[in-house]
Amino acid sequence: MTAASVGGVVLPSRALLAPMAGVSDRAYRELCMSMGAGYCVSEMVSSKALSFGSRKSEELMVISARERPCGIQIFGDDPKCMAQAAEAAMRHAPDIIDINMGCPAPKISGNGSGSALMKDPALCGAITREVVRASAVPVTVKLRKGWDDNSVNAVEIAKICEQAGAAAVTVHGRTRCQFYKPPVDYDIIRSVKQSVSVPVIANGDIDSAQKAKQVLDYTGADFVMIGRASLGNPWLFAQINACLENPDQPPAFPSLEEKLDTMVAHVAKMVEYKGEYIAMRQARKLVVGYFKGMRGAAALRNDAGKMETMDDLLRLKDKVLSASR
């Protein structure tokens, strides 16, 4: 597969892992990169929290050698504070700094950050400009179609961010008011690609190798970014890579044993990095993705919601294997 780059940073594949709060931690990023993702991004880090010396925010920026190339995503609504956050992020040697202009969550957008920035194009430009000045690595921007259907301005803001020095733009093809409800507008991604000269990353409901190829072909985007569809299915990155290499080759799917072994390895890494108490509670919502499509998935989800130890997870794995025999 031909490698491509963002601001001089070579990304070895065109399928990238999206930043997801509470999901794309270090353990998950390492897993997806081992499965063929070409790039990953940290969970979003609050610029304001960093300014107050938040230890939790600092920990979110830790990057290991196994997850590179990796970006750190920051959010906020003050250009100077965002520049300071970029400087703080540089202590962890990210390959890229990403600016969040797309998060729809009320606790983020309700405070003027995330997708709320798209209501103020000039502020988007000012933030990008200040972060670019403060960063020693390429700066990218992740945005949405617009705030709502009456303010679809992704093309305008992409142009402004490019002029301010952004090295690439990721576009999620929904407005903030849509959150994650269908449909996804791939036409807006196509329009952004036709309007800027920097790489464009397509995002939104790309849930199969065939869909990834269709979106790349239709939009002309340089990369696809996969978020929720990778949950419990990190093999999707390898499937996309294989499809782009040979579209006529049917995708390879993991066996039940491989799926469950990967689930256990994923959670074991979480435990290693965070301790069992925190990791197992966070893992409850993550392991259900591995059960998707299995017989008795509802009961398995219920069991997963009660996990407290790795032994609980191993018993759950054995239960699934026994039921399949």
C-alpha positions as a Python dict, from the first residue, in 0.01 Angstrom:
ca = {
    (1, 'M'): (0, 0, 0),
    (2, 'T'): (127, 347, -87),
    (3, 'A'): (203, 557, 220),
    (4, 'A'): (80, 915, 235),
    (5, 'S'): (173, 1200, 463),
    (6, 'V'): (32, 1487, 665),
    (7, 'G'): (263, 1784, 700),
    (8, 'G'): (560, 1556, 632),
    (9, 'V'): (450, 1289, 881),
    (10, 'V'): (425, 962, 689),
    (11, 'L'): (111, 761, 766),
    (12, 'P'): (161, 398, 656),
    (13, 'S'): (-204, 335, 569),
    (14, 'R'): (-512, 536, 472),
    (15, 'A'): (-730, 395, 753),
    (16, 'L'): (-691, 602, 1071),
    (17, 'L'): (-826, 562, 1425),
    (18, 'A'): (-1048, 848, 1543),
    (19, 'P'): (-1008, 1005, 1886),
    (20, 'M'): (-1290, 887, 2116),
    (21, 'A'): (-1330, 1002, 2475),
    (22, 'G'): (-1329, 708, 2712),
    (23, 'V'): (-1230, 467, 2435),
    (24, 'S'): (-914, 556, 2243),
    (25, 'D'): (-680, 527, 2538),
    (26, 'R'): (-322, 407, 2509),
    (27, 'A'): (-418, 38, 2519),
    (28, 'Y'): (-676, 76, 2242),
    (29, 'R'): (-449, 289, 2027),
    (30, 'E'): (-172, 30, 2051),
    (31, 'L'): (-416, -247, 1959),
    (32, 'C'): (-555, -68, 1653),
    (33, 'M'): (-210, 33, 1531),
    (34, 'S'): (-101, -332, 1555),
    (35, 'M'): (-406, -420, 1343),
    (36, 'G'): (-313, -188, 1058),
    (37, 'A'): (-432, 161, 1154),
    (38, 'G'): (-207, 419, 992),
    (39, 'Y'): (-238, 679, 1266),
    (40, 'C'): (-413, 733, 1597),
    (41, 'V'): (-509, 1027, 1817),
    (42, 'S'): (-533, 1065, 2193),
    (43, 'E'): (-857, 1118, 2378),
    (44, 'M'): (-933, 1490, 2374),
    (45, 'V'): (-743, 1696, 2631),
    (46, 'S'): (-884, 2012, 2786),
    (47, 'S'): (-663, 2317, 2735),
    (48, 'K'): (-821, 2477, 3042),
    (49, 'A'): (-753, 2172, 3258),
    (50, 'L'): (-391, 2171, 3141),
    (51, 'S'): (-358, 2536, 3243),
    (52, 'F'): (-460, 2432, 3595),
    (53, 'G'): (-198, 2157, 3602),
    (54, 'S'): (-444, 1866, 3575),
    (55, 'R'): (-261, 1538, 3632),
    (56, 'K'): (-538, 1342, 3458),
    (57, 'S'): (-506, 1558, 3145),
    (58, 'E'): (-130, 1514, 3150),
    (59, 'E'): (-172, 1135, 3165),
    (60, 'L'): (-401, 1142, 2860),
    (61, 'M'): (-107, 1270, 2654),
    (62, 'V'): (133, 982, 2726),
    (63, 'I'): (235, 813, 2399),
    (64, 'S'): (421, 483, 2361),
    (65, 'A'): (647, 374, 2076),
    (66, 'R'): (391, 110, 1974),
    (67, 'E'): (128, 364, 1875),
    (68, 'R'): (320, 594, 1645),
    (69, 'P'): (247, 796, 1444),
    (70, 'C'): (17, 941, 1709),
    (71, 'G'): (-141, 1280, 1758),
    (72, 'I'): (-259, 1460, 2070),
    (73, 'Q'): (-600, 1626, 2042),
    (74, 'I'): (-669, 1942, 2241),
    (75, 'F'): (-990, 2140, 2284),
    (76, 'G'): (-1086, 2483, 2413),
    (77, 'D'): (-1215, 2821, 2300),
    (78, 'D'): (-929, 3056, 2388),
    (79, 'P'): (-646, 3092, 2133),
    (80, 'K'): (-374, 3167, 2389),
    (81, 'C'): (-482, 2888, 2622),
    (82, 'M'): (-489, 2648, 2326),
    (83, 'A'): (-137, 2758, 2229),
    (84, 'Q'): (-21, 2685, 2585),
    (85, 'A'): (-188, 2343, 2563),
    (86, 'A'): (4, 2273, 2244),
    (87, 'E'): (327, 2364, 2421),
    (88, 'A'): (233, 2130, 2707),
    (89, 'A'): (155, 1853, 2458),
    (90, 'M'): (499, 1889, 2302),
    (91, 'R'): (651, 1750, 2625),
    (92, 'H'): (511, 1413, 2515),
    (93, 'A'): (658, 1436, 2163),
    (94, 'P'): (340, 1384, 1956),
    (95, 'D'): (375, 1344, 1582),
    (96, 'I'): (80, 1580, 1524),
    (97, 'I'): (-135, 1820, 1728),
    (98, 'D'): (-506, 1797, 1647),
    (99, 'I'): (-761, 2068, 1730),
    (100, 'N'): (-1111, 1952, 1820),
    (101, 'M'): (-1373, 2164, 1644),
    (102, 'G'): (-1626, 1884, 1610),
    (103, 'C'): (-1723, 1734, 1946),
    (104, 'P'): (-2104, 1755, 1981),
    (105, 'A'): (-2123, 1665, 2353),
    (106, 'P'): (-2318, 1931, 2548),
    (107, 'K'): (-2053, 1957, 2820),
    (108, 'I'): (-1797, 2049, 2551),
    (109, 'S'): (-1998, 2246, 2294),
    (110, 'G'): (-2210, 2405, 2567),
    (111, 'N'): (-1896, 2577, 2696),
    (112, 'G'): (-1805, 2717, 2355),
    (113, 'S'): (-1555, 2445, 2260),
    (114, 'G'): (-1572, 2155, 2015),
    (115, 'S'): (-1836, 2198, 1747),
    (116, 'A'): (-1950, 2530, 1897),
    (117, 'L'): (-1636, 2686, 1750),
    (118, 'M'): (-1790, 2644, 1404),
    (119, 'K'): (-2035, 2921, 1493),
    (120, 'D'): (-1740, 3162, 1493),
    (121, 'P'): (-1519, 3109, 1184),
    (122, 'A'): (-1282, 3391, 1283),
    (123, 'L'): (-1219, 3224, 1619),
    (124, 'C'): (-1147, 2895, 1439),
    (125, 'G'): (-880, 3075, 1241),
    (126, 'A'): (-733, 3248, 1546),
    (127, 'I'): (-709, 2922, 1742),
    (128, 'T'): (-548, 2739, 1451),
    (129, 'R'): (-300, 3019, 1396),
    (130, 'E'): (-192, 3031, 1762),
    (131, 'V'): (-160, 2653, 1793),
    (132, 'V'): (46, 2636, 1473),
    (133, 'R'): (279, 2903, 1613),
    (134, 'A'): (321, 2711, 1938),
    (135, 'S'): (362, 2366, 1787),
    (136, 'A'): (683, 2207, 1662),
    (137, 'V'): (484, 1945, 1469),
    (138, 'P'): (206, 1965, 1207),
    (139, 'V'): (-134, 2084, 1327),
    (140, 'T'): (-460, 1935, 1203),
    (141, 'V'): (-824, 2028, 1262),
    (142, 'K'): (-1124, 1799, 1313),
    (143, 'L'): (-1459, 1958, 1235),
    (144, 'R'): (-1817, 1879, 1138),
    (145, 'K'): (-2045, 1971, 851),
    (146, 'G'): (-2161, 2271, 1053),
    (147, 'W'): (-2358, 2356, 1366),
    (148, 'D'): (-2698, 2283, 1212),
    (149, 'D'): (-2863, 2260, 870),
    (150, 'N'): (-2890, 2640, 857),
    (151, 'S'): (-2518, 2690, 910),
    (152, 'V'): (-2334, 2439, 694),
    (153, 'N'): (-1992, 2602, 681),
    (154, 'A'): (-1735, 2323, 676),
    (155, 'V'): (-1589, 2448, 347),
    (156, 'E'): (-1549, 2803, 479),
    (157, 'I'): (-1385, 2691, 803),
    (158, 'A'): (-1160, 2437, 629),
    (159, 'K'): (-1030, 2717, 406),
    (160, 'I'): (-975, 2946, 705),
    (161, 'C'): (-789, 2675, 896),
    (162, 'E'): (-575, 2595, 593),
    (163, 'Q'): (-483, 2962, 558),
    (164, 'A'): (-398, 2967, 930),
    (165, 'G'): (-150, 2684, 879),
    (166, 'A'): (-343, 2360, 930),
    (167, 'A'): (-167, 2066, 766),
    (168, 'A'): (-485, 1859, 719),
    (169, 'V'): (-858, 1871, 791),
    (170, 'T'): (-1083, 1591, 914),
    (171, 'V'): (-1450, 1632, 828),
    (172, 'H'): (-1731, 1444, 1002),
    (173, 'G'): (-2023, 1455, 761),
    (174, 'R'): (-2290, 1551, 1015),
    (175, 'T'): (-2390, 1874, 1184),
    (176, 'R'): (-2356, 1915, 1557),
    (177, 'C'): (-2734, 1900, 1593),
    (178, 'Q'): (-2737, 1557, 1427),
    (179, 'F'): (-2491, 1418, 1681),
    (180, 'Y'): (-2445, 1065, 1541),
    (181, 'K'): (-2785, 1019, 1377),
    (182, 'P'): (-2798, 934, 1005),
    (183, 'P'): (-2758, 1032, 736),
    (184, 'V'): (-2392, 1122, 682),
    (185, 'D'): (-2334, 1383, 412),
    (186, 'Y'): (-2036, 1269, 207),
    (187, 'D'): (-2100, 1552, -39),
    (188, 'I'): (-1976, 1804, 217),
    (189, 'I'): (-1652, 1607, 255),
    (190, 'R'): (-1617, 1603, -122),
    (191, 'S'): (-1673, 1981, -132),
    (192, 'V'): (-1408, 2040, 133),
    (193, 'K'): (-1161, 1823, -60),
    (194, 'Q'): (-1226, 2027, -373),
    (195, 'S'): (-1176, 2353, -182),
    (196, 'V'): (-845, 2301, -1),
    (197, 'S'): (-501, 2180, -101),
    (198, 'V'): (-410, 2007, 225),
    (199, 'P'): (-506, 1641, 288),
    (200, 'V'): (-867, 1575, 385),
    (201, 'I'): (-973, 1292, 615),
    (202, 'A'): (-1328, 1157, 575),
    (203, 'N'): (-1516, 1057, 891),
    (204, 'G'): (-1864, 928, 971),
    (205, 'D'): (-2030, 583, 956),
    (206, 'I'): (-1744, 411, 774),
    (207, 'D'): (-1810, 62, 904),
    (208, 'S'): (-1668, -179, 645),
    (209, 'A'): (-1379, -211, 403),
    (210, 'Q'): (-1615, -168, 108),
    (211, 'K'): (-1767, 146, 260),
    (212, 'A'): (-1421, 291, 318),
    (213, 'K'): (-1328, 241, -46),
    (214, 'Q'): (-1660, 389, -163),
    (215, 'V'): (-1613, 697, 55),
    (216, 'L'): (-1255, 749, -60),
    (217, 'D'): (-1356, 709, -425),
    (218, 'Y'): (-1659, 935, -396),
    (219, 'T'): (-1515, 1215, -186),
    (220, 'G'): (-1160, 1211, -319),
    (221, 'A'): (-1045, 1224, 45),
    (222, 'D'): (-690, 1120, 123),
    (223, 'F'): (-777, 911, 430),
    (224, 'V'): (-1072, 766, 619),
    (225, 'M'): (-1101, 792, 996),
    (226, 'I'): (-1275, 511, 1183),
    (227, 'G'): (-1433, 559, 1523),
    (228, 'R'): (-1725, 364, 1669),
    (229, 'A'): (-1716, 96, 1397),
    (230, 'S'): (-1378, -21, 1529),
    (231, 'L'): (-1517, -102, 1874),
    (232, 'G'): (-1477, -475, 1920),
    (233, 'N'): (-1360, -486, 1560),
    (234, 'P'): (-1001, -361, 1533),
    (235, 'W'): (-960, -599, 1236),
    (236, 'L'): (-1146, -339, 1031),
    (237, 'F'): (-821, -149, 966),
    (238, 'A'): (-650, -452, 811),
    (239, 'Q'): (-964, -526, 609),
    (240, 'I'): (-967, -171, 470),
    (241, 'N'): (-598, -186, 385),
    (242, 'A'): (-648, -518, 204),
    (243, 'C'): (-953, -387, 16),
    (244, 'L'): (-768, -79, -106),
    (245, 'E'): (-484, -303, -222),
    (246, 'N'): (-711, -559, -390),
    (247, 'P'): (-1084, -465, -402),
    (248, 'D'): (-1184, -805, -544),
    (249, 'Q'): (-1041, -1000, -250),
    (250, 'P'): (-1310, -1086, 10),
    (251, 'P'): (-1232, -956, 361),
    (252, 'A'): (-1072, -1186, 618),
    (253, 'F'): (-1263, -1219, 945),
    (254, 'P'): (-1123, -1339, 1279),
    (255, 'S'): (-1224, -1668, 1435),
    (256, 'L'): (-1418, -1668, 1762),
    (257, 'E'): (-1105, -1767, 1952),
    (258, 'E'): (-902, -1488, 1791),
    (259, 'K'): (-1174, -1237, 1872),
    (260, 'L'): (-1189, -1341, 2238),
    (261, 'D'): (-811, -1359, 2277),
    (262, 'T'): (-784, -1006, 2138),
    (263, 'M'): (-1054, -887, 2379),
    (264, 'V'): (-861, -1031, 2675),
    (265, 'A'): (-529, -885, 2554),
    (266, 'H'): (-695, -545, 2507),
    (267, 'V'): (-834, -536, 2861),
    (268, 'A'): (-512, -679, 3008),
    (269, 'K'): (-324, -380, 2863),
    (270, 'M'): (-580, -145, 3016),
    (271, 'V'): (-519, -310, 3352),
    (272, 'E'): (-143, -278, 3306),
    (273, 'Y'): (-169, 94, 3234),
    (274, 'K'): (-449, 196, 3472),
    (275, 'G'): (-478, -69, 3741),
    (276, 'E'): (-751, -330, 3765),
    (277, 'Y'): (-1009, -124, 3951),
    (278, 'I'): (-1028, 161, 3698),
    (279, 'A'): (-960, -51, 3389),
    (280, 'M'): (-1227, -313, 3453),
    (281, 'R'): (-1498, -54, 3504),
    (282, 'Q'): (-1401, 123, 3184),
    (283, 'A'): (-1380, -211, 3004),
    (284, 'R'): (-1744, -296, 3077),
    (285, 'K'): (-1866, -80, 2791),
    (286, 'L'): (-1582, -179, 2558),
    (287, 'V'): (-1596, -557, 2566),
    (288, 'V'): (-1959, -563, 2450),
    (289, 'G'): (-1834, -470, 2103),
    (290, 'Y'): (-1655, -803, 2083),
    (291, 'F'): (-1986, -983, 2147),
    (292, 'K'): (-2172, -815, 1864),
    (293, 'G'): (-2351, -1071, 1649),
    (294, 'M'): (-2288, -1356, 1890),
    (295, 'R'): (-2562, -1586, 2017),
    (296, 'G'): (-2685, -1460, 2356),
    (297, 'A'): (-2521, -1119, 2310),
    (298, 'A'): (-2775, -948, 2538),
    (299, 'A'): (-2693, -1180, 2829),
    (300, 'L'): (-2321, -1135, 2765),
    (301, 'R'): (-2363, -758, 2777),
    (302, 'N'): (-2537, -795, 3111),
    (303, 'D'): (-2252, -1007, 3245),
    (304, 'A'): (-1995, -759, 3112),
    (305, 'G'): (-2166, -480, 3302),
    (306, 'K'): (-2083, -655, 3630),
    (307, 'M'): (-1713, -726, 3568),
    (308, 'E'): (-1473, -621, 3843),
    (309, 'T'): (-1162, -832, 3779),
    (310, 'M'): (-968, -994, 3497),
    (311, 'D'): (-1088, -1328, 3633),
    (312, 'D'): (-1444, -1214, 3563),
    (313, 'L'): (-1347, -1144, 3203),
    (314, 'L'): (-1174, -1481, 3165),
    (315, 'R'): (-1486, -1657, 3298),
    (316, 'L'): (-1692, -1464, 3045),
    (317, 'K'): (-1457, -1575, 2768),
    (318, 'D'): (-1492, -1939, 2878),
    (319, 'K'): (-1871, -1902, 2886),
    (320, 'V'): (-1873, -1784, 2524),
    (321, 'L'): (-1646, -2068, 2411),
    (322, 'S'): (-1853, -2328, 2593),
    (323, 'A'): (-2173, -2200, 2434),
    (324, 'S'): (-2016, -2223, 2087),
    (325, 'R'): (-1922, -2591, 2117),
}
